CSV table of C-alpha atoms and ligand atoms in Angstrom, one decimal:
chain,number,residue,atom,x,y,z
A,1,MET,CA,-33.0,14.1,31.0
A,2,SER,CA,-29.9,15.5,29.3
A,3,HIS,CA,-30.0,18.6,27.2
A,4,SER,CA,-26.4,18.5,26.1
A,5,ILE,CA,-25.3,18.7,22.5
A,6,PRO,CA,-25.1,15.1,21.1
A,7,LEU,CA,-21.7,13.9,20.0
A,8,ALA,CA,-20.8,11.0,17.7
A,9,ALA,CA,-17.5,9.7,16.4
A,10,VAL,CA,-15.7,7.4,14.0
A,11,ILE,CA,-13.3,5.3,16.0
A,12,GLY,CA,-10.4,3.8,14.1
A,13,TYR,CA,-6.6,3.4,14.2
A,14,PRO,CA,-5.5,5.2,12.1
A,15,VAL,CA,-8.6,7.3,11.4
A,16,ALA,CA,-7.2,10.4,9.7
A,17,HIS,CA,-8.2,9.2,6.2
A,18,SER,CA,-11.9,8.7,7.1
A,19,LYS,CA,-14.4,10.6,5.1
A,20,SER,CA,-17.1,10.1,7.7
A,21,PRO,CA,-16.6,13.4,9.7
A,22,ARG,CA,-17.1,15.3,6.4
A,23,LEU,CA,-20.1,13.2,5.5
A,24,HIS,CA,-21.9,13.5,8.9
A,25,GLY,CA,-20.8,17.2,9.2
A,26,HIS,CA,-22.5,17.9,5.9
A,27,TRP,CA,-25.8,16.4,7.2
A,28,LEU,CA,-25.6,18.2,10.6
A,29,ALA,CA,-25.2,21.5,8.8
A,30,ARG,CA,-27.9,20.7,6.2
A,31,TYR,CA,-30.5,19.8,8.8
A,32,GLY,CA,-29.5,22.5,11.3
A,33,ILE,CA,-28.8,20.0,14.0
A,34,ALA,CA,-26.7,21.1,17.0
A,35,GLY,CA,-24.3,18.1,17.2
A,36,HIS,CA,-20.8,17.1,16.4
A,37,TYR,CA,-19.2,14.1,14.7
A,38,VAL,CA,-15.4,13.7,15.3
A,39,PRO,CA,-12.6,11.3,14.4
A,40,LEU,CA,-11.1,9.4,17.3
A,41,SER,CA,-7.8,7.6,16.8
A,42,ILE,CA,-7.8,4.9,19.5
A,43,ALA,CA,-5.3,2.1,19.7
A,44,PRO,CA,-6.6,-1.5,20.1
A,45,GLN,CA,-5.3,-1.8,23.7
A,46,ASP,CA,-7.3,1.4,24.7
A,47,PHE,CA,-10.5,0.6,22.8
A,48,SER,CA,-12.5,-1.2,25.4
A,49,GLN,CA,-11.8,1.5,28.1
A,50,ALA,CA,-12.7,4.3,25.6
A,51,LEU,CA,-16.0,2.6,24.7
A,52,ALA,CA,-16.9,2.5,28.4
A,53,GLN,CA,-16.1,6.2,28.9
A,54,LEU,CA,-17.6,7.8,25.7
A,55,PRO,CA,-21.3,7.6,26.8
A,56,ARG,CA,-20.4,9.5,30.0
A,57,MET,CA,-18.8,12.2,27.9
A,58,GLY,CA,-21.9,13.1,25.9
A,59,PHE,CA,-21.4,10.6,23.0
A,60,VAL,CA,-24.7,9.0,21.7
A,61,GLY,CA,-22.9,6.6,19.5
A,62,ALA,CA,-20.1,5.9,17.0
A,63,ASN,CA,-19.0,4.3,13.8
A,64,VAL,CA,-16.1,1.8,14.2
A,65,THR,CA,-13.7,1.0,11.5
A,66,ILE,CA,-10.5,-1.0,11.1
A,67,PRO,CA,-9.2,-2.5,13.4
A,68,HIS,CA,-12.1,-2.3,15.9
A,69,LYS,CA,-15.1,-3.9,14.0
A,70,GLU,CA,-14.9,-7.3,15.5
A,71,THR,CA,-13.9,-6.2,19.0
A,72,ALA,CA,-16.9,-3.8,19.0
A,73,LEU,CA,-19.2,-6.7,18.2
A,74,ALA,CA,-17.8,-8.7,21.1
A,75,LEU,CA,-18.0,-5.8,23.6
A,76,ALA,CA,-21.6,-4.8,22.7
A,77,ASP,CA,-24.5,-5.5,25.1
A,78,ARG,CA,-26.9,-6.2,22.2
A,79,VAL,CA,-26.1,-7.2,18.6
A,80,SER,CA,-28.4,-6.9,15.6
A,81,PRO,CA,-29.0,-10.0,13.6
A,82,LEU,CA,-27.2,-8.5,10.6
A,83,ALA,CA,-24.1,-7.6,12.6
A,84,ASP,CA,-24.1,-11.1,14.0
A,85,ARG,CA,-24.3,-12.7,10.6
A,86,ILE,CA,-21.5,-10.4,9.2
A,87,GLY,CA,-19.4,-11.0,12.3
A,88,ALA,CA,-18.5,-7.3,12.6
A,89,ALA,CA,-20.0,-4.0,13.7
A,90,ASN,CA,-19.7,-0.6,12.1
A,91,THR,CA,-22.4,1.3,13.9
A,92,LEU,CA,-22.8,1.6,17.7
A,93,VAL,CA,-25.6,3.3,19.6
A,94,PHE,CA,-25.1,4.1,23.3
A,95,THR,CA,-28.3,3.7,25.2
A,96,PRO,CA,-29.2,3.8,28.9
A,97,ASP,CA,-29.2,0.0,28.8
A,98,GLY,CA,-25.8,-0.4,27.2
A,99,ILE,CA,-24.2,-0.5,23.8
A,100,GLU,CA,-26.1,-1.7,20.7
A,101,ALA,CA,-24.1,-2.9,17.8
A,102,ASP,CA,-25.3,-2.9,14.2
A,103,ASN,CA,-23.7,-3.3,10.8
A,104,THR,CA,-25.0,-1.1,8.0
A,105,ASP,CA,-22.5,-2.1,5.3
A,106,ALA,CA,-24.8,-4.7,3.7
A,107,TYR,CA,-27.6,-2.1,3.5
A,108,GLY,CA,-25.2,0.5,2.1
A,109,PHE,CA,-24.0,-1.9,-0.6
A,110,THR,CA,-27.5,-2.8,-1.7
A,111,GLN,CA,-28.9,0.7,-1.6
A,112,ASN,CA,-25.9,1.9,-3.7
A,113,ILE,CA,-26.6,-0.5,-6.5
A,114,ARG,CA,-30.4,0.1,-6.3
A,115,ALA,CA,-29.9,3.8,-6.6
A,116,THR,CA,-28.7,3.2,-10.1
A,117,LEU,CA,-30.6,0.0,-10.8
A,118,PRO,CA,-33.9,0.0,-8.8
A,119,ASP,CA,-34.9,-3.5,-9.9
A,120,TRP,CA,-31.5,-5.1,-9.3
A,121,ALA,CA,-32.1,-8.8,-8.4
A,122,PRO,CA,-28.9,-10.7,-8.3
A,123,ASN,CA,-29.0,-14.4,-9.1
A,124,ARG,CA,-25.5,-15.5,-10.1
A,125,VAL,CA,-22.7,-13.2,-8.9
A,126,ALA,CA,-18.9,-13.0,-9.3
A,127,LEU,CA,-17.3,-11.6,-6.1
A,128,ILE,CA,-13.6,-10.8,-6.1
A,129,GLY,CA,-12.0,-10.5,-2.6
A,130,ALA,CA,-12.5,-12.2,0.7
A,131,GLY,CA,-11.6,-9.5,3.3
A,132,GLY,CA,-13.9,-7.8,5.8
A,133,ALA,CA,-15.9,-5.9,3.2
A,134,SER,CA,-16.6,-9.1,1.4
A,135,ARG,CA,-18.5,-10.6,4.4
A,136,ALA,CA,-21.0,-7.7,4.3
A,137,VAL,CA,-21.4,-8.0,0.6
A,138,ILE,CA,-22.1,-11.7,0.8
A,139,VAL,CA,-24.8,-11.1,3.4
A,140,ALA,CA,-26.3,-8.4,1.2
A,141,LEU,CA,-26.2,-10.6,-1.9
A,142,GLN,CA,-27.9,-13.5,-0.1
A,143,ASP,CA,-30.6,-11.2,1.3
A,144,ALA,CA,-31.2,-9.8,-2.2
A,145,GLY,CA,-31.8,-13.4,-3.4
A,146,ALA,CA,-28.5,-14.4,-5.0
A,147,GLN,CA,-28.5,-18.2,-5.6
A,148,GLU,CA,-24.8,-18.6,-6.5
A,149,ILE,CA,-21.9,-16.4,-5.4
A,150,ARG,CA,-18.7,-17.3,-7.1
A,151,LEU,CA,-16.0,-16.1,-4.7
A,152,THR,CA,-12.3,-15.8,-5.7
A,153,ASN,CA,-9.4,-14.4,-3.6
A,154,ARG,CA,-5.7,-14.2,-4.1
A,155,THR,CA,-5.3,-16.1,-0.8
A,156,GLN,CA,-7.6,-19.1,-1.6
A,157,ASP,CA,-8.0,-20.1,2.1
A,158,ARG,CA,-9.8,-17.0,2.9
A,159,ALA,CA,-12.4,-17.6,0.2
A,160,ALA,CA,-12.8,-21.2,1.5
A,161,ASP,CA,-13.3,-19.8,5.0
A,162,LEU,CA,-16.1,-17.5,3.9
A,163,ALA,CA,-17.8,-20.3,2.0
A,164,ALA,CA,-17.7,-22.4,5.2
A,165,ASP,CA,-19.2,-19.5,7.1
A,166,PHE,CA,-21.9,-18.5,4.7
A,167,GLY,CA,-23.1,-21.8,3.2
A,168,PRO,CA,-23.3,-23.5,-0.1
A,169,SER,CA,-24.5,-20.5,-2.1
A,170,VAL,CA,-20.9,-19.3,-1.8
A,171,VAL,CA,-18.7,-21.2,-4.2
A,172,PRO,CA,-14.9,-20.7,-3.9
A,173,VAL,CA,-13.2,-20.4,-7.3
A,174,PRO,CA,-9.4,-20.5,-7.7
A,175,TRP,CA,-7.8,-17.1,-8.4
A,176,SER,CA,-6.4,-18.4,-11.7
A,177,GLN,CA,-10.0,-19.0,-12.9
A,178,ARG,CA,-11.3,-15.5,-12.0
A,179,ALA,CA,-11.9,-14.6,-15.7
A,180,SER,CA,-13.8,-17.7,-16.7
A,181,MET,CA,-16.0,-17.6,-13.6
A,182,LEU,CA,-17.6,-14.4,-15.0
A,183,ASP,CA,-19.5,-16.6,-17.6
A,184,GLY,CA,-23.3,-16.3,-17.0
A,185,CYS,CA,-23.0,-13.8,-14.1
A,186,ASP,CA,-25.5,-10.9,-13.8
A,187,THR,CA,-23.4,-9.0,-11.2
A,188,LEU,CA,-19.6,-8.5,-10.7
A,189,VAL,CA,-18.3,-7.0,-7.5
A,190,ASN,CA,-14.7,-6.0,-6.7
A,191,ALA,CA,-14.2,-6.2,-2.9
A,192,THR,CA,-10.4,-6.1,-3.1
A,193,ALA,CA,-8.2,-3.0,-2.6
A,194,LEU,CA,-7.0,-3.4,-6.2
A,195,GLY,CA,-7.7,-0.3,-8.3
A,196,MET,CA,-7.4,2.1,-5.4
A,197,THR,CA,-5.0,5.0,-5.8
A,198,GLY,CA,-1.5,3.7,-5.1
A,199,GLN,CA,-2.5,0.0,-5.7
A,200,PRO,CA,-2.2,-1.9,-8.9
A,201,PRO,CA,-5.4,-2.3,-11.0
A,202,LEU,CA,-7.4,-5.5,-10.7
A,203,ASP,CA,-6.1,-7.7,-13.5
A,204,LEU,CA,-9.3,-9.3,-14.8
A,205,ASP,CA,-10.3,-10.1,-18.4
A,206,LEU,CA,-14.0,-9.3,-18.8
A,207,THR,CA,-14.6,-11.1,-22.1
A,208,ALA,CA,-16.7,-13.9,-20.5
A,209,LEU,CA,-19.0,-11.4,-18.6
A,210,PRO,CA,-22.4,-10.9,-20.1
A,211,LEU,CA,-23.0,-7.3,-21.4
A,212,SER,CA,-26.2,-7.2,-19.3
A,213,ALA,CA,-24.2,-7.6,-16.1
A,214,VAL,CA,-23.8,-4.7,-13.6
A,215,VAL,CA,-20.3,-4.1,-12.4
A,216,ASN,CA,-19.8,-2.6,-8.9
A,217,ASP,CA,-16.4,-1.6,-7.5
A,218,LEU,CA,-16.2,-1.0,-3.7
A,219,VAL,CA,-13.1,1.1,-4.3
A,220,TYR,CA,-14.2,4.8,-4.5
A,221,ALA,CA,-10.8,6.5,-4.8
A,222,PRO,CA,-10.6,7.0,-7.7
A,223,LEU,CA,-14.3,7.0,-8.5
A,224,GLU,CA,-13.7,5.6,-12.0
A,225,THR,CA,-11.4,2.6,-11.3
A,226,PRO,CA,-9.7,0.8,-14.2
A,227,LEU,CA,-12.3,-2.0,-13.7
A,228,LEU,CA,-15.2,0.4,-14.0
A,229,ALA,CA,-13.7,2.1,-17.0
A,230,ALA,CA,-13.1,-1.3,-18.8
A,231,ALA,CA,-16.6,-2.5,-17.9
A,232,ARG,CA,-18.3,0.7,-19.2
A,233,SER,CA,-16.3,0.9,-22.4
A,234,ARG,CA,-17.5,-2.6,-23.4
A,235,GLY,CA,-21.1,-1.7,-22.5
A,236,ASN,CA,-21.7,-2.9,-19.0
A,237,LEU,CA,-23.4,-0.7,-16.4
A,238,GLY,CA,-20.9,0.4,-13.8
A,239,VAL,CA,-21.7,1.5,-10.2
A,240,ASP,CA,-18.9,3.2,-8.2
A,241,GLY,CA,-18.2,2.6,-4.5
A,242,LEU,CA,-18.9,6.0,-3.0
A,243,GLY,CA,-22.7,5.4,-2.7
A,244,MET,CA,-22.0,2.4,-0.4
A,245,LEU,CA,-20.1,4.7,2.0
A,246,LEU,CA,-22.8,7.3,1.9
A,247,HIS,CA,-25.8,5.0,2.3
A,248,GLN,CA,-24.2,3.0,5.2
A,249,ALA,CA,-23.9,6.2,7.2
A,250,ALA,CA,-27.7,7.1,7.1
A,251,PRO,CA,-29.1,4.7,9.7
A,252,GLY,CA,-26.4,5.7,12.3
A,253,PHE,CA,-27.1,9.4,11.7
A,254,GLU,CA,-30.8,8.8,12.2
A,255,ARG,CA,-30.3,6.9,15.5
A,256,TRP,CA,-27.9,9.5,16.9
A,257,PHE,CA,-29.4,12.7,15.7
A,258,GLY,CA,-33.1,11.9,15.1
A,259,THR,CA,-33.4,12.8,11.4
A,260,ARG,CA,-33.2,10.3,8.5
A,261,PRO,CA,-30.7,12.0,6.1
A,262,THR,CA,-30.9,11.9,2.3
A,263,VAL,CA,-28.1,10.7,0.1
A,264,ASP,CA,-27.9,13.0,-3.0
A,265,ASP,CA,-25.5,14.7,-5.3
A,266,ASP,CA,-24.9,17.5,-2.9
A,267,LEU,CA,-23.6,15.0,-0.4
A,268,ARG,CA,-21.4,13.3,-3.0
A,269,ARG,CA,-19.8,16.6,-3.9
A,270,ALA,CA,-19.3,17.5,-0.2
A,271,VAL,CA,-17.6,14.2,0.5
A,272,LEU,CA,-15.4,14.4,-2.6
A,273,ALA,CA,-14.3,18.0,-2.1
B,1,LIG,P1,-9.3,-6.2,3.7
B,1,LIG,O1,-10.1,-7.0,4.8
B,1,LIG,O2,-7.9,-5.8,4.1
B,1,LIG,O3,-9.2,-7.2,2.4
B,1,LIG,C1,-8.5,-6.8,1.3
B,1,LIG,C2,-8.8,-7.6,0.1
B,1,LIG,O4,-8.0,-7.2,-1.0
B,1,LIG,C3,-8.5,-9.1,0.3
B,1,LIG,O5,-9.4,-9.9,-0.5
B,1,LIG,C4,-7.1,-9.2,-0.3
B,1,LIG,O6,-6.6,-10.4,-0.8
B,1,LIG,C5,-7.2,-8.2,-1.5
B,1,LIG,N1,-6.0,-7.7,-2.0
B,1,LIG,C6,-5.2,-6.7,-1.5
B,1,LIG,N2,-4.1,-6.5,-2.2
B,1,LIG,C7,-4.1,-7.4,-3.2
B,1,LIG,C8,-3.3,-7.7,-4.3
B,1,LIG,N3,-2.1,-7.1,-4.6
B,1,LIG,N4,-3.7,-8.7,-5.2
B,1,LIG,C9,-4.8,-9.4,-5.0
B,1,LIG,N5,-5.7,-9.2,-4.0
B,1,LIG,C10,-5.3,-8.2,-3.1
B,1,LIG,O7,-10.1,-4.9,3.2
B,1,LIG,P2,-11.6,-4.7,3.2
B,1,LIG,O8,-12.0,-4.0,4.4
B,1,LIG,O9,-12.3,-6.0,2.9
B,1,LIG,O10,-11.8,-3.6,2.0
B,1,LIG,C11,-11.6,-4.0,0.6
B,1,LIG,C12,-11.8,-2.9,-0.3
B,1,LIG,O11,-13.1,-2.4,-0.2
B,1,LIG,C13,-10.9,-1.7,0.1
B,1,LIG,O12,-10.5,-1.1,-1.1
B,1,LIG,C14,-11.9,-0.7,0.8
B,1,LIG,O13,-11.5,0.6,0.6
B,1,LIG,C15,-13.2,-1.0,0.1
B,1,LIG,N6,-14.3,-0.7,0.9
B,1,LIG,C16,-15.2,0.2,0.4
B,1,LIG,C17,-16.4,0.4,1.1
B,1,LIG,C18,-17.4,1.4,0.6
B,1,LIG,O14,-18.2,1.9,1.4
B,1,LIG,N7,-17.4,1.7,-0.7
B,1,LIG,C19,-16.6,-0.3,2.4
B,1,LIG,C20,-15.7,-1.2,2.8
B,1,LIG,C21,-14.5,-1.4,2.1
B,1,LIG,P3,-5.8,-11.4,0.2
B,1,LIG,O15,-6.8,-12.0,1.1
B,1,LIG,O16,-5.1,-12.3,-0.7
B,1,LIG,O17,-4.8,-10.5,1.0
């Protein structure tokens, strides 16, 4: 039995921008847990060797981010059903029997919206963007009961690929029709990088979107993106992206450090500071 101080990490390349060390550090301090969470910058060619060594160095698990999410899934000894469906891992647990891979992004997405709108039950959804984040959002939307997910992406082929992967509830829509596809939708999600600091805003006319629809931006820097500002000013409920980041972190923290942490305003402030 080991009595060493548990270590966890976020592994990325690059990883300097990650807010996860601050997030987990806040929880470790809040719950008085003797443990450490560190950023590890590991190049793709070194990833598999690093993963084999970390458990022997006192690490109990890790988050993985770009560009390691798919490789981590492939290297794991056991894969959760959600990670398997999404096709990527973001949370690894090192056990005596090997590496367990999970994906908590879909959970984080749903929890974030339900923190504002507890009864959120998507039916017809407009989803902008077909990158890695979009895959987790689609799985979350399907599990929350969405019947129709209208998916548009600048590069149309990527939207068609996701529709092929995730079945007929995902309907690819040409980028040129992104404004008209909002008609009749109860939920609008931006899963592109547009609107992020340093990026152009998402160019989207909201006229066709029902005022009862909730608008969620995955971008959280800035918190109030041009899309959220436009949605709120016409009367839609807006949900920013920070809560997804915070909620996706909770299951990993619990697995590694033994305490289920709470997502609250204190944590939001700590992560934004
Ligand atoms: P990704 O795999 O690189 O995908 C990027 C997406 O943005 C693609 O759909 C891409 O379209 C689109 N895009 C980029 N520049 C564009 C432009 N100039 N015009 C039109 N579309 C453009 O990235 P990702 O991992 O899916 O992440 C997407 C966003 O979600 C990022 O802003 C990320 O920070 C955010 N995110 C937030 C959370 C959270 O916890 N809140 C979690 C994950 C991701 P093409 O396919 O045409 O290139």
